[in-house]
mmCIF file of C-alpha atoms in Angstrom:
data_model
loop_
_atom_site.group_PDB
_atom_site.id
_atom_site.type_symbol
_atom_site.label_atom_id
_atom_site.label_comp_id
_atom_site.label_asym_id
_atom_site.label_seq_id
_atom_site.Cartn_x
_atom_site.Cartn_y
_atom_site.Cartn_z
ATOM 1 C CA MET A 1 23.876 -124.326 -136.673
ATOM 2 C CA SER A 2 22.482 -120.756 -136.009
ATOM 3 C CA THR A 3 25.110 -117.946 -136.219
ATOM 4 C CA PRO A 4 24.621 -115.074 -133.806
ATOM 5 C CA ILE A 5 24.163 -111.692 -134.363
ATOM 6 C CA LEU A 6 26.481 -109.815 -132.146
ATOM 7 C CA VAL A 7 26.559 -106.378 -130.654
ATOM 8 C CA PRO A 8 29.816 -104.897 -132.276
ATOM 9 C CA SER A 9 32.396 -103.021 -130.474
ATOM 10 C CA VAL A 10 31.851 -99.297 -130.219
ATOM 11 C CA ASN A 11 34.566 -96.706 -129.574
ATOM 12 C CA SER A 12 32.486 -94.920 -126.872
ATOM 13 C CA SER A 13 32.500 -97.544 -124.169
ATOM 14 C CA THR A 14 30.912 -95.121 -121.590
ATOM 15 C CA GLN A 15 27.919 -94.361 -123.620
ATOM 16 C CA PRO A 16 24.817 -96.972 -123.186
ATOM 17 C CA LEU A 17 23.843 -98.704 -126.206
ATOM 18 C CA LYS A 18 20.116 -99.395 -126.873
ATOM 19 C CA VAL A 19 18.129 -101.297 -129.406
ATOM 20 C CA SER A 20 16.266 -98.718 -131.574
ATOM 21 C CA LEU A 21 14.441 -101.111 -133.900
ATOM 22 C CA TRP A 22 14.775 -104.342 -135.846
ATOM 23 C CA LEU A 23 15.151 -103.906 -139.865
ATOM 24 C CA THR A 24 14.058 -107.629 -140.252
ATOM 25 C CA HIS A 25 11.769 -110.032 -138.463
ATOM 26 C CA ALA A 26 11.962 -113.666 -137.595
ATOM 27 C CA GLY A 27 11.333 -115.796 -140.591
ATOM 28 C CA GLU A 28 13.017 -113.331 -143.042
ATOM 29 C CA GLU A 29 15.806 -114.309 -145.277
ATOM 30 C CA VAL A 30 19.069 -111.960 -145.285
ATOM 31 C CA THR A 31 22.417 -111.804 -147.071
ATOM 32 C CA SER A 32 25.518 -111.250 -145.509
ATOM 33 C CA GLY A 33 25.911 -107.483 -144.821
ATOM 34 C CA ASP A 34 22.185 -106.592 -144.730
ATOM 35 C CA ARG A 35 21.131 -104.289 -142.126
ATOM 36 C CA VAL A 36 19.307 -106.315 -139.506
ATOM 37 C CA VAL A 37 18.987 -104.044 -136.436
ATOM 38 C CA GLU A 38 19.572 -100.568 -135.426
ATOM 39 C CA LEU A 39 21.469 -99.570 -132.314
ATOM 40 C CA LEU A 40 21.547 -96.119 -130.831
ATOM 41 C CA ILE A 41 24.206 -94.224 -128.660
ATOM 42 C CA PRO A 42 22.914 -90.767 -127.485
ATOM 43 C CA GLY A 43 23.321 -88.698 -130.365
ATOM 44 C CA VAL A 44 24.337 -91.481 -132.915
ATOM 45 C CA THR A 45 22.411 -94.237 -134.664
ATOM 46 C CA PHE A 46 24.074 -97.171 -136.502
ATOM 47 C CA ASP A 47 23.220 -100.325 -138.158
ATOM 48 C CA VAL A 48 24.108 -104.029 -137.398
ATOM 49 C CA GLU A 49 24.712 -106.164 -140.546
ATOM 50 C CA ALA A 50 23.905 -109.758 -140.889
ATOM 51 C CA PRO A 51 27.269 -111.902 -140.248
ATOM 52 C CA CYS A 52 26.116 -114.475 -142.682
ATOM 53 C CA ALA A 53 23.414 -115.157 -145.335
ATOM 54 C CA GLY A 54 20.237 -117.225 -143.805
ATOM 55 C CA ARG A 55 16.879 -116.664 -142.078
ATOM 56 C CA ILE A 56 16.223 -114.748 -138.857
ATOM 57 C CA VAL A 57 15.262 -117.274 -136.514
ATOM 58 C CA SER A 58 15.044 -115.083 -133.267
ATOM 59 C CA CYS A 59 15.396 -111.309 -132.323
ATOM 60 C CA GLU A 60 16.560 -111.775 -128.397
ATOM 61 C CA CYS A 61 16.811 -108.034 -127.768
ATOM 62 C CA GLN A 62 13.433 -105.777 -128.322
ATOM 63 C CA ALA A 63 13.496 -102.074 -128.835
ATOM 64 C CA GLY A 64 14.622 -100.025 -125.983
ATOM 65 C CA ALA A 65 16.754 -102.793 -124.550
ATOM 66 C CA GLU A 66 20.213 -101.646 -123.159
ATOM 67 C CA VAL A 67 23.071 -103.896 -124.906
ATOM 68 C CA THR A 68 26.788 -104.071 -124.423
ATOM 69 C CA THR A 69 29.505 -105.236 -126.729
ATOM 70 C CA GLY A 70 29.502 -108.918 -127.545
ATOM 71 C CA MET A 71 25.844 -109.458 -126.335
ATOM 72 C CA VAL A 72 23.678 -111.594 -128.743
ATOM 73 C CA LEU A 73 20.915 -109.579 -130.398
ATOM 74 C CA GLY A 74 19.418 -112.611 -132.328
ATOM 75 C CA TRP A 75 20.078 -115.585 -134.392
ATOM 76 C CA ILE A 76 20.452 -116.482 -138.306
ATOM 77 C CA GLU A 77 20.004 -120.011 -139.383
ATOM 78 C CA PRO A 78 22.309 -120.134 -142.371
ATOM 79 C CA LEU A 79 20.244 -121.404 -145.659
ATOM 80 C CA ASN A 80 22.366 -124.347 -146.632
ATOM 81 C CA SER A 81 20.137 -127.629 -146.240
ATOM 82 C CA GLU A 82 17.137 -128.933 -147.751
ATOM 83 C CA THR A 83 15.286 -128.705 -144.718
ATOM 84 C CA ASP A 84 15.491 -125.009 -144.788
ATOM 85 C CA LEU A 85 13.199 -124.919 -147.745
ATOM 86 C CA ASP A 86 10.291 -126.516 -145.778
ATOM 87 C CA TRP A 87 10.544 -124.044 -142.633
ATOM 88 C CA ASN A 88 7.430 -121.960 -142.204
ATOM 89 C CA PRO A 89 7.276 -119.528 -139.103
ATOM 90 C CA GLU A 90 3.707 -119.845 -138.742
ATOM 91 C CA ASP A 91 3.800 -123.636 -138.152
#
């Protein structure tokens, strides 16, 4: 089952959040805590970390998109089954 990458709660709820850039792409493997996407609040940049180890399967919000706390940025498929070894994003 895929795990969502969520927009974390940020202290400044009145400031708009925007996706700056993805630091990983669909098909790449990540470990828990890896930086996967960069978000912007006017004057501040911060990174969103991978909530688990696995493979990025989807990047839902592209650069420039406005996002809110709790919104799904993308999805990670945990690497815990034999079928994951045969996965190829170009198939």
